Amino acid sequence: MHAPLLKTLGGLVLTLVGTAVHADEITVTDVAGREVTVDAPVDRVILGEGRQIYLLGALQPEDPFAHVVGWREDFSQADPDNYAAYAERFPELKEIPTFGGFKDGTFDVEQAAALDPDVVLMNLEAKAATEDAAYDDKLAELGIPIVYVDFREAPLEHTVPSMRLMGKLLGEEEAADAFIDFADAQMARVTETIEDADPERPRVFIDRAGGYSEDCCMSFGPGNFGEYVEIAGGTNIAKDIIPNTFGTLNPEQIIAANPQHVVVTGGNWDAYVPGGDWVGVGPGADMTAARAKLEALTERTAMTGIEAVENDNVHAIWHQFYNSPYYFVAVQQLAKWFHPELFADLDPEATMEELHQRFLPVDYAPGYWVSLKEH
């Protein structure tokens, strides 16, 4: 019997015996500031981005796919190592229908409607494209609400509200609060130390997806990883050059800024750029190979003569920290690189391991960062 049919029959049996959770109509305000009325707790959810499972995994670690009836096919491509870990424990995820993107106009409204979702969770960055293509109007006509969440455009501002929002929709508010308390406590271990010590701030260049293409160099303005740098006690060299969250620097701008640290974001991107020069950090990564690729990136024109290269302060960190609720781990690791004397007792590896043990459905595997300056 097909898995979705089994799930439907199982839900019917639960309803008949009176053990199903009663849904009430509630109105929530999403991160786009929209008031949305939804029957909650929701039972059938479409994920507008597959990596929203990072949040669902923390809210419902025993079965994060229990209510997912469709999702965008990006998790397996952008983060294949974590996808494999989730698939090993929850093989049913392979049977979940996948969608095209909202931003590229390949989302299928009829396919979505056929799955009878209670809500579509959409990432904030897709809002303009969703409205331009009138997906929102088409879904509204079918009685399918869209709720916007965000942990990418403004992760430090929106991740906590998004987690609370998803907790409310799923009836998992206690789980959301527990995760948020943990994240806040881990962030405080950095922010309080930086505030008390007020150290001299090193100049930092964040090389977004360095080696992904031959172009140089994508980076972050005042948001996302750019903001992580500032919180961790550094100065983002692009904050006054790139006006928005994402943008580019040319090699001359990087050389002129003479960064004292370079942090490359990396991942396993064989699905996009097979055999590329990207640095393959992530769960279970080959550290020898990652370090070799990181070192090779220092040969680019943009790295000519800068202090970071001369002092081996060139690092790589998992790209998906920019797009997940685990941002506080990235902030801790950045702080440890920028101010090792202040954070000698801080162990981001232990934080990441505790995160997995307490909240996530998959086991921790090291490999999320590497540095040329490692003893």
mmCIF file of C-alpha atoms in Angstrom:
data_model
loop_
_atom_site.group_PDB
_atom_site.id
_atom_site.type_symbol
_atom_site.label_atom_id
_atom_site.label_comp_id
_atom_site.label_asym_id
_atom_site.label_seq_id
_atom_site.Cartn_x
_atom_site.Cartn_y
_atom_site.Cartn_z
ATOM 1 C CA MET A 1 0.000 0.000 0.000
ATOM 2 C CA HIS A 2 1.308 3.453 -0.914
ATOM 3 C CA ALA A 3 2.759 5.464 1.994
ATOM 4 C CA PRO A 4 0.472 8.526 1.642
ATOM 5 C CA LEU A 5 -2.574 6.245 1.627
ATOM 6 C CA LEU A 6 -1.324 4.496 4.749
ATOM 7 C CA LYS A 7 -0.912 7.875 6.411
ATOM 8 C CA THR A 8 -4.432 8.894 5.370
ATOM 9 C CA LEU A 9 -5.962 5.681 6.686
ATOM 10 C CA GLY A 10 -3.960 5.979 9.894
ATOM 11 C CA GLY A 11 -5.267 9.505 10.412
ATOM 12 C CA LEU A 12 -8.829 8.307 9.808
ATOM 13 C CA VAL A 13 -8.510 5.573 12.421
ATOM 14 C CA LEU A 14 -7.168 8.055 14.969
ATOM 15 C CA THR A 15 -10.085 10.361 14.272
ATOM 16 C CA LEU A 16 -12.620 7.575 14.656
ATOM 17 C CA VAL A 17 -11.290 6.491 18.036
ATOM 18 C CA GLY A 18 -11.298 10.067 19.245
ATOM 19 C CA THR A 19 -7.600 10.456 19.890
ATOM 20 C CA ALA A 20 -6.841 13.036 17.179
ATOM 21 C CA VAL A 21 -5.829 16.488 18.344
ATOM 22 C CA HIS A 22 -8.689 18.950 17.949
ATOM 23 C CA ALA A 23 -7.861 21.838 15.626
ATOM 24 C CA ASP A 24 -9.019 25.361 16.403
ATOM 25 C CA GLU A 25 -9.037 28.375 14.148
ATOM 26 C CA ILE A 26 -6.260 30.746 15.196
ATOM 27 C CA THR A 27 -4.849 33.940 13.729
ATOM 28 C CA VAL A 28 -1.094 34.387 13.664
ATOM 29 C CA THR A 29 1.165 37.186 12.472
ATOM 30 C CA ASP A 30 3.949 35.882 10.237
ATOM 31 C CA VAL A 31 7.398 37.436 9.778
ATOM 32 C CA ALA A 32 6.110 39.447 6.812
ATOM 33 C CA GLY A 33 3.686 41.140 9.212
ATOM 34 C CA ARG A 34 0.650 39.465 7.657
ATOM 35 C CA GLU A 35 -2.236 38.217 9.800
ATOM 36 C CA VAL A 36 -3.099 34.686 8.714
ATOM 37 C CA THR A 37 -5.937 32.481 9.934
ATOM 38 C CA VAL A 38 -5.112 28.783 10.193
ATOM 39 C CA ASP A 39 -6.676 25.692 11.723
ATOM 40 C CA ALA A 40 -4.124 24.608 14.317
ATOM 41 C CA PRO A 41 -2.431 22.445 15.207
ATOM 42 C CA VAL A 42 -1.904 21.872 11.512
ATOM 43 C CA ASP A 43 -1.879 18.313 10.211
ATOM 44 C CA ARG A 44 -0.784 18.702 6.593
ATOM 45 C CA VAL A 45 2.072 21.069 5.720
ATOM 46 C CA ILE A 46 3.876 21.986 2.507
ATOM 47 C CA LEU A 47 7.417 23.290 3.000
ATOM 48 C CA GLY A 48 8.286 26.047 0.536
ATOM 49 C CA GLU A 49 11.937 25.147 1.152
ATOM 50 C CA GLY A 50 13.209 21.716 2.112
ATOM 51 C CA ARG A 51 15.704 23.163 4.569
ATOM 52 C CA GLN A 52 12.808 24.296 6.739
ATOM 53 C CA ILE A 53 13.208 20.777 8.096
ATOM 54 C CA TYR A 54 16.035 22.222 10.215
ATOM 55 C CA LEU A 55 13.317 23.945 12.250
ATOM 56 C CA LEU A 56 10.820 21.089 12.147
ATOM 57 C CA GLY A 57 13.551 18.685 13.249
ATOM 58 C CA ALA A 58 14.079 20.711 16.406
ATOM 59 C CA LEU A 59 10.348 20.954 17.104
ATOM 60 C CA GLN A 60 9.400 17.336 16.405
ATOM 61 C CA PRO A 61 12.602 15.292 16.552
ATOM 62 C CA GLU A 62 10.805 11.969 16.904
ATOM 63 C CA ASP A 63 9.106 12.400 13.533
ATOM 64 C CA PRO A 64 9.828 15.694 11.744
ATOM 65 C CA PHE A 65 8.107 14.497 8.565
ATOM 66 C CA ALA A 66 4.860 13.433 10.229
ATOM 67 C CA HIS A 67 2.927 16.402 8.838
ATOM 68 C CA VAL A 68 4.928 17.170 5.696
ATOM 69 C CA VAL A 69 2.891 16.324 2.588
ATOM 70 C CA GLY A 70 5.112 18.149 0.083
ATOM 71 C CA TRP A 71 8.342 20.118 -0.046
ATOM 72 C CA ARG A 72 10.738 21.906 -2.343
ATOM 73 C CA GLU A 73 13.593 19.741 -3.552
ATOM 74 C CA ASP A 74 16.592 21.670 -2.269
ATOM 75 C CA PHE A 75 17.618 19.854 0.929
ATOM 76 C CA SER A 76 19.091 16.866 -0.937
ATOM 77 C CA GLN A 77 21.109 19.136 -3.226
ATOM 78 C CA ALA A 78 22.227 21.946 -0.922
ATOM 79 C CA ASP A 79 22.978 19.740 2.098
ATOM 80 C CA PRO A 80 23.292 16.137 0.864
ATOM 81 C CA ASP A 81 25.154 14.913 3.948
ATOM 82 C CA ASN A 82 22.431 15.937 6.382
ATOM 83 C CA TYR A 83 19.803 14.771 3.900
ATOM 84 C CA ALA A 84 21.423 11.327 3.949
ATOM 85 C CA ALA A 85 21.417 11.283 7.761
ATOM 86 C CA TYR A 86 17.726 12.194 7.859
ATOM 87 C CA ALA A 87 16.901 9.691 5.109
ATOM 88 C CA GLU A 88 18.620 6.896 7.005
ATOM 89 C CA ARG A 89 16.429 7.453 10.046
ATOM 90 C CA PHE A 90 13.290 8.564 8.200
ATOM 91 C CA PRO A 91 13.303 6.766 4.822
ATOM 92 C CA GLU A 92 9.717 7.896 4.219
ATOM 93 C CA LEU A 93 11.043 11.345 3.329
ATOM 94 C CA LYS A 94 11.967 9.946 -0.091
ATOM 95 C CA GLU A 95 8.271 9.382 -0.799
ATOM 96 C CA ILE A 96 7.206 12.966 -0.065
ATOM 97 C CA PRO A 97 6.183 14.797 -3.261
ATOM 98 C CA THR A 98 8.645 17.501 -4.299
ATOM 99 C CA PHE A 99 7.984 20.883 -5.886
ATOM 100 C CA GLY A 100 9.784 23.383 -8.009
ATOM 101 C CA GLY A 101 10.641 26.780 -6.607
ATOM 102 C CA PHE A 102 8.443 29.790 -6.051
ATOM 103 C CA LYS A 103 11.192 32.200 -7.072
ATOM 104 C CA ASP A 104 11.900 30.451 -10.381
ATOM 105 C CA GLY A 105 8.202 30.101 -11.221
ATOM 106 C CA THR A 106 8.119 26.302 -11.296
ATOM 107 C CA PHE A 107 5.785 25.779 -8.326
ATOM 108 C CA ASP A 108 2.667 23.797 -9.271
ATOM 109 C CA VAL A 109 -0.456 25.171 -7.560
ATOM 110 C CA GLU A 110 -2.661 22.307 -8.780
ATOM 111 C CA GLN A 111 -0.205 19.748 -7.409
ATOM 112 C CA ALA A 112 -0.185 21.567 -4.090
ATOM 113 C CA ALA A 113 -3.968 21.750 -3.927
ATOM 114 C CA ALA A 114 -4.242 18.017 -4.591
ATOM 115 C CA LEU A 115 -2.287 17.380 -1.378
ATOM 116 C CA ASP A 116 -4.928 19.276 0.636
ATOM 117 C CA PRO A 117 -2.465 21.156 2.875
ATOM 118 C CA ASP A 118 -3.560 23.102 5.947
ATOM 119 C CA VAL A 119 -0.755 25.605 5.376
ATOM 120 C CA VAL A 120 2.166 26.371 3.070
ATOM 121 C CA LEU A 121 5.280 27.559 4.923
ATOM 122 C CA MET A 122 7.140 29.961 2.688
ATOM 123 C CA ASN A 123 10.533 31.581 3.115
ATOM 124 C CA LEU A 124 10.423 35.357 3.230
ATOM 125 C CA GLU A 125 12.829 35.801 0.312
ATOM 126 C CA ALA A 126 10.257 34.152 -1.985
ATOM 127 C CA LYS A 127 7.494 36.626 -1.105
ATOM 128 C CA ALA A 128 7.965 39.011 -4.031
ATOM 129 C CA ALA A 129 8.133 36.191 -6.577
ATOM 130 C CA THR A 130 5.126 34.491 -4.984
ATOM 131 C CA GLU A 131 3.052 37.636 -5.332
ATOM 132 C CA ASP A 132 4.332 38.430 -8.820
ATOM 133 C CA ALA A 133 3.247 34.985 -9.996
ATOM 134 C CA ALA A 134 -0.043 35.340 -8.077
ATOM 135 C CA TYR A 135 0.608 32.069 -6.250
ATOM 136 C CA ASP A 136 -0.736 33.687 -3.101
ATOM 137 C CA ASP A 137 -4.023 34.629 -4.768
ATOM 138 C CA LYS A 138 -4.403 31.217 -6.385
ATOM 139 C CA LEU A 139 -3.798 29.401 -3.103
ATOM 140 C CA ALA A 140 -6.110 31.780 -1.243
ATOM 141 C CA GLU A 141 -8.897 30.967 -3.708
ATOM 142 C CA LEU A 142 -8.416 27.328 -2.748
ATOM 143 C CA GLY A 143 -8.520 28.120 0.972
ATOM 144 C CA ILE A 144 -4.819 27.323 1.459
ATOM 145 C CA PRO A 145 -3.029 29.904 3.632
ATOM 146 C CA ILE A 146 0.626 30.903 3.199
ATOM 147 C CA VAL A 147 2.654 31.663 6.320
ATOM 148 C CA TYR A 148 6.039 33.332 5.859
ATOM 149 C CA VAL A 149 9.012 32.394 8.004
ATOM 150 C CA ASP A 150 12.638 33.493 7.713
ATOM 151 C CA PHE A 151 16.004 32.240 8.883
ATOM 152 C CA ARG A 152 18.066 33.523 5.949
ATOM 153 C CA GLU A 153 17.320 37.147 5.047
ATOM 154 C CA ALA A 154 17.532 38.347 8.657
ATOM 155 C CA PRO A 155 18.332 35.265 10.748
ATOM 156 C CA LEU A 156 19.156 37.080 13.971
ATOM 157 C CA GLU A 157 15.928 39.049 13.784
ATOM 158 C CA HIS A 158 13.565 36.447 12.395
ATOM 159 C CA THR A 159 14.706 32.961 13.443
ATOM 160 C CA VAL A 160 13.241 33.140 16.944
ATOM 161 C CA PRO A 161 9.867 34.537 15.771
ATOM 162 C CA SER A 162 9.817 31.901 13.013
ATOM 163 C CA MET A 163 10.491 29.138 15.515
ATOM 164 C CA ARG A 164 7.736 30.436 17.814
ATOM 165 C CA LEU A 165 5.368 30.708 14.859
ATOM 166 C CA MET A 166 6.026 27.159 13.686
ATOM 167 C CA GLY A 167 5.739 25.911 17.259
ATOM 168 C CA LYS A 168 2.315 27.514 17.515
ATOM 169 C CA LEU A 169 1.133 26.100 14.204
ATOM 170 C CA LEU A 170 2.271 22.596 15.138
ATOM 171 C CA GLY A 171 1.190 22.696 18.773
ATOM 172 C CA GLU A 172 4.838 22.438 19.825
ATOM 173 C CA GLU A 173 5.234 25.714 21.698
ATOM 174 C CA GLU A 174 7.112 24.136 24.627
ATOM 175 C CA ALA A 175 9.655 22.588 22.251
ATOM 176 C CA ALA A 176 10.096 25.957 20.530
ATOM 177 C CA ASP A 177 10.658 27.713 23.855
ATOM 178 C CA ALA A 178 13.231 25.123 24.945
ATOM 179 C CA PHE A 179 15.210 25.523 21.717
ATOM 180 C CA ILE A 180 15.078 29.312 21.890
ATOM 181 C CA ASP A 181 16.269 29.298 25.507
ATOM 182 C CA PHE A 182 19.233 27.133 24.508
ATOM 183 C CA ALA A 183 20.084 29.346 21.523
ATOM 184 C CA ASP A 184 19.869 32.525 23.601
ATOM 185 C CA ALA A 185 22.089 31.076 26.341
ATOM 186 C CA GLN A 186 24.720 30.014 23.805
ATOM 187 C CA MET A 187 24.693 33.427 22.138
ATOM 188 C CA ALA A 188 25.123 35.108 25.520
ATOM 189 C CA ARG A 189 28.381 33.212 26.049
ATOM 190 C CA VAL A 190 29.800 35.327 23.211
ATOM 191 C CA THR A 191 27.939 38.618 23.506
ATOM 192 C CA GLU A 192 28.542 39.060 27.227
ATOM 193 C CA THR A 193 32.264 38.344 26.888
ATOM 194 C CA ILE A 194 32.672 40.742 23.945
ATOM 195 C CA GLU A 195 30.740 43.446 25.765
ATOM 196 C CA ASP A 196 32.810 43.090 28.937
ATOM 197 C CA ALA A 197 36.205 42.866 27.216
ATOM 198 C CA ASP A 198 35.532 45.355 24.377
ATOM 199 C CA PRO A 199 38.469 43.904 22.404
ATOM 200 C CA GLU A 200 40.114 45.366 19.340
ATOM 201 C CA ARG A 201 38.142 44.108 16.375
ATOM 202 C CA PRO A 202 39.988 42.352 13.539
ATOM 203 C CA ARG A 203 39.027 43.098 9.950
ATOM 204 C CA VAL A 204 37.157 40.123 8.477
ATOM 205 C CA PHE A 205 36.246 39.116 4.937
ATOM 206 C CA ILE A 206 33.436 36.583 4.596
ATOM 207 C CA ASP A 207 33.924 34.733 1.312
ATOM 208 C CA ARG A 208 30.453 33.446 0.581
ATOM 209 C CA ALA A 209 30.668 30.045 -1.133
ATOM 210 C CA GLY A 210 34.298 30.652 -2.091
ATOM 211 C CA GLY A 211 35.332 28.416 -4.989
ATOM 212 C CA TYR A 212 31.734 27.725 -6.018
ATOM 213 C CA SER A 213 32.411 29.672 -9.190
ATOM 214 C CA GLU A 214 35.418 31.336 -10.772
ATOM 215 C CA ASP A 215 33.990 34.760 -9.960
ATOM 216 C CA CYS A 216 35.310 36.580 -6.913
ATOM 217 C CA CYS A 217 33.882 37.324 -4.520
ATOM 218 C CA MET A 218 30.411 36.952 -3.099
ATOM 219 C CA SER A 219 30.037 38.212 0.445
ATOM 220 C CA PHE A 220 27.595 39.579 3.005
ATOM 221 C CA GLY A 221 26.727 43.166 3.841
ATOM 222 C CA PRO A 222 25.408 44.138 7.272
ATOM 223 C CA GLY A 223 23.139 41.077 7.553
ATOM 224 C CA ASN A 224 23.444 37.325 8.032
ATOM 225 C CA PHE A 225 27.110 36.220 8.282
ATOM 226 C CA GLY A 226 28.101 39.886 8.142
ATOM 227 C CA GLU A 227 26.175 40.418 11.348
ATOM 228 C CA TYR A 228 27.588 37.230 12.870
ATOM 229 C CA VAL A 229 31.065 38.713 12.385
ATOM 230 C CA GLU A 230 30.178 41.886 14.266
ATOM 231 C CA ILE A 231 28.571 39.991 17.154
ATOM 232 C CA ALA A 232 31.627 37.733 17.386
ATOM 233 C CA GLY A 233 33.895 40.730 17.862
ATOM 234 C CA GLY A 234 35.084 41.377 14.318
ATOM 235 C CA THR A 235 34.581 44.076 11.695
ATOM 236 C CA ASN A 236 32.990 42.971 8.447
ATOM 237 C CA ILE A 237 34.950 44.712 5.676
ATOM 238 C CA ALA A 238 31.886 44.642 3.383
ATOM 239 C CA LYS A 239 29.381 46.229 5.758
ATOM 240 C CA ASP A 240 29.761 49.709 4.226
ATOM 241 C CA ILE A 241 30.232 48.471 0.652
ATOM 242 C CA ILE A 242 27.403 45.958 0.235
ATOM 243 C CA PRO A 243 24.157 47.752 1.179
ATOM 244 C CA ASN A 244 21.991 44.663 1.567
ATOM 245 C CA THR A 245 22.446 41.194 3.019
ATOM 246 C CA PHE A 246 24.032 39.676 -0.089
ATOM 247 C CA GLY A 247 26.377 41.166 -2.630
ATOM 248 C CA THR A 248 29.865 41.071 -4.138
ATOM 249 C CA LEU A 249 33.292 42.584 -3.629
ATOM 250 C CA ASN A 250 35.971 42.825 -6.273
ATOM 251 C CA PRO A 251 39.544 41.700 -5.595
ATOM 252 C CA GLU A 252 40.812 45.279 -5.388
ATOM 253 C CA GLN A 253 38.362 46.098 -2.588
ATOM 254 C CA ILE A 254 39.444 43.044 -0.611
ATOM 255 C CA ILE A 255 43.152 43.759 -1.021
ATOM 256 C CA ALA A 256 42.643 47.403 -0.045
ATOM 257 C CA ALA A 257 40.748 46.389 3.111
ATOM 258 C CA ASN A 258 43.569 43.973 4.019
ATOM 259 C CA PRO A 259 41.457 41.614 6.153
ATOM 260 C CA GLN A 260 43.096 39.951 9.135
ATOM 261 C CA HIS A 261 40.755 36.964 8.869
ATOM 262 C CA VAL A 262 39.120 35.315 5.868
ATOM 263 C CA VAL A 263 36.160 33.033 6.498
ATOM 264 C CA VAL A 264 34.988 30.952 3.539
ATOM 265 C CA THR A 265 31.514 29.418 3.697
ATOM 266 C CA GLY A 266 31.469 25.942 2.221
ATOM 267 C CA GLY A 267 29.487 22.774 1.770
ATOM 268 C CA ASN A 268 29.096 19.643 -0.299
ATOM 269 C CA TRP A 269 27.897 21.069 -3.612
ATOM 270 C CA ASP A 270 28.545 18.228 -6.009
ATOM 271 C CA ALA A 271 24.904 18.468 -7.093
ATOM 272 C CA TYR A 272 25.494 21.991 -8.382
ATOM 273 C CA VAL A 273 29.202 22.179 -9.253
ATOM 274 C CA PRO A 274 30.630 18.653 -9.493
ATOM 275 C CA GLY A 275 34.281 18.564 -8.456
ATOM 276 C CA GLY A 276 34.305 22.320 -7.864
ATOM 277 C CA ASP A 277 36.814 24.311 -5.831
ATOM 278 C CA TRP A 278 34.304 24.854 -2.988
ATOM 279 C CA VAL A 279 35.407 23.767 0.487
ATOM 280 C CA GLY A 280 33.441 20.681 1.466
ATOM 281 C CA VAL A 281 32.787 21.234 5.162
ATOM 282 C CA GLY A 282 29.724 19.760 6.835
ATOM 283 C CA PRO A 283 28.757 16.669 8.830
ATOM 284 C CA GLY A 284 31.318 13.910 8.381
ATOM 285 C CA ALA A 285 33.467 15.987 6.005
ATOM 286 C CA ASP A 286 36.965 14.917 4.977
ATOM 287 C CA MET A 287 39.047 17.493 6.834
ATOM 288 C CA THR A 288 42.226 16.783 4.893
ATOM 289 C CA ALA A 289 40.481 17.433 1.590
ATOM 290 C CA ALA A 290 38.696 20.499 2.979
ATOM 291 C CA ARG A 291 41.922 22.006 4.271
ATOM 292 C CA ALA A 292 43.636 21.415 0.917
ATOM 293 C CA LYS A 293 40.827 23.169 -0.945
ATOM 294 C CA LEU A 294 40.868 26.016 1.547
ATOM 295 C CA GLU A 295 44.585 26.492 1.069
ATOM 296 C CA ALA A 296 44.169 26.487 -2.713
ATOM 297 C CA LEU A 297 41.712 29.390 -2.447
ATOM 298 C CA THR A 298 44.451 31.559 -0.928
ATOM 299 C CA GLU A 299 46.140 31.599 -4.353
ATOM 300 C CA ARG A 300 43.406 33.764 -5.856
ATOM 301 C CA THR A 301 44.187 37.364 -6.829
ATOM 302 C CA ALA A 302 41.907 38.715 -4.088
ATOM 303 C CA MET A 303 44.103 37.100 -1.431
ATOM 304 C CA THR A 304 47.340 38.728 -2.635
ATOM 305 C CA GLY A 305 49.423 40.098 0.243
ATOM 306 C CA ILE A 306 46.635 40.255 2.821
ATOM 307 C CA GLU A 307 47.374 39.727 6.518
ATOM 308 C CA ALA A 308 44.930 36.841 6.852
ATOM 309 C CA VAL A 309 46.882 34.715 4.386
ATOM 310 C CA GLU A 310 50.279 35.720 5.771
ATOM 311 C CA ASN A 311 49.206 34.635 9.275
ATOM 312 C CA ASP A 312 47.198 31.546 8.257
ATOM 313 C CA ASN A 313 44.014 33.117 9.618
ATOM 314 C CA VAL A 314 41.998 31.607 6.784
ATOM 315 C CA HIS A 315 39.047 29.489 7.840
ATOM 316 C CA ALA A 316 36.071 27.658 6.346
ATOM 317 C CA ILE A 317 32.701 27.131 7.980
ATOM 318 C CA TRP A 318 29.510 25.339 6.991
ATOM 319 C CA HIS A 319 27.518 27.506 4.592
ATOM 320 C CA GLN A 320 24.136 26.407 5.937
ATOM 321 C CA PHE A 321 24.722 28.271 9.194
ATOM 322 C CA TYR A 322 23.436 31.176 7.095
ATOM 323 C CA ASN A 323 20.143 29.389 6.492
ATOM 324 C CA SER A 324 19.332 27.435 9.643
ATOM 325 C CA PRO A 325 18.421 28.068 13.284
ATOM 326 C CA TYR A 326 21.914 26.989 14.352
ATOM 327 C CA TYR A 327 23.436 30.472 13.822
ATOM 328 C CA PHE A 328 24.650 30.642 17.433
ATOM 329 C CA VAL A 329 27.169 27.851 16.785
ATOM 330 C CA ALA A 330 28.662 29.844 13.912
ATOM 331 C CA VAL A 331 28.914 32.930 16.119
ATOM 332 C CA GLN A 332 30.765 30.912 18.751
ATOM 333 C CA GLN A 333 33.267 29.529 16.238
ATOM 334 C CA LEU A 334 33.881 32.943 14.688
ATOM 335 C CA ALA A 335 34.488 34.406 18.139
ATOM 336 C CA LYS A 336 36.968 31.660 18.921
ATOM 337 C CA TRP A 337 38.891 32.381 15.712
ATOM 338 C CA PHE A 338 38.882 36.162 16.183
ATOM 339 C CA HIS A 339 39.627 36.206 19.923
ATOM 340 C CA PRO A 340 41.179 32.892 20.988
ATOM 341 C CA GLU A 341 42.492 34.396 24.224
ATOM 342 C CA LEU A 342 38.987 35.479 25.291
ATOM 343 C CA PHE A 343 37.298 32.222 24.349
ATOM 344 C CA ALA A 344 39.824 29.615 25.395
ATOM 345 C CA ASP A 345 37.121 27.812 27.395
ATOM 346 C CA LEU A 346 34.431 28.027 24.717
ATOM 347 C CA ASP A 347 33.962 24.794 22.760
ATOM 348 C CA PRO A 348 31.676 25.282 19.727
ATOM 349 C CA GLU A 349 32.099 21.591 18.907
ATOM 350 C CA ALA A 350 30.552 20.702 22.269
ATOM 351 C CA THR A 351 27.746 23.194 21.614
ATOM 352 C CA MET A 352 26.984 21.572 18.265
ATOM 353 C CA GLU A 353 27.042 18.131 19.853
ATOM 354 C CA GLU A 354 24.693 19.223 22.652
ATOM 355 C CA LEU A 355 22.378 20.765 20.063
ATOM 356 C CA HIS A 356 22.082 17.397 18.342
ATOM 357 C CA GLN A 357 21.725 15.396 21.533
ATOM 358 C CA ARG A 358 19.026 17.588 23.047
ATOM 359 C CA PHE A 359 17.041 18.764 20.050
ATOM 360 C CA LEU A 360 17.779 17.138 16.711
ATOM 361 C CA PRO A 361 16.691 13.799 15.268
ATOM 362 C CA VAL A 362 20.078 12.829 13.798
ATOM 363 C CA ASP A 363 23.409 12.101 15.446
ATOM 364 C CA TYR A 364 26.206 14.642 15.398
ATOM 365 C CA ALA A 365 29.105 14.121 13.005
ATOM 366 C CA PRO A 366 32.029 16.588 13.150
ATOM 367 C CA GLY A 367 33.348 18.472 10.144
ATOM 368 C CA TYR A 368 31.516 21.798 10.196
ATOM 369 C CA TRP A 369 34.640 23.999 10.089
ATOM 370 C CA VAL A 370 38.345 23.941 9.388
ATOM 371 C CA SER A 371 41.195 26.452 9.630
ATOM 372 C CA LEU A 372 44.665 26.786 8.196
ATOM 373 C CA LYS A 373 45.734 27.923 11.663
ATOM 374 C CA GLU A 374 45.129 24.769 13.649
ATOM 375 C CA HIS A 375 47.520 23.365 16.195
#
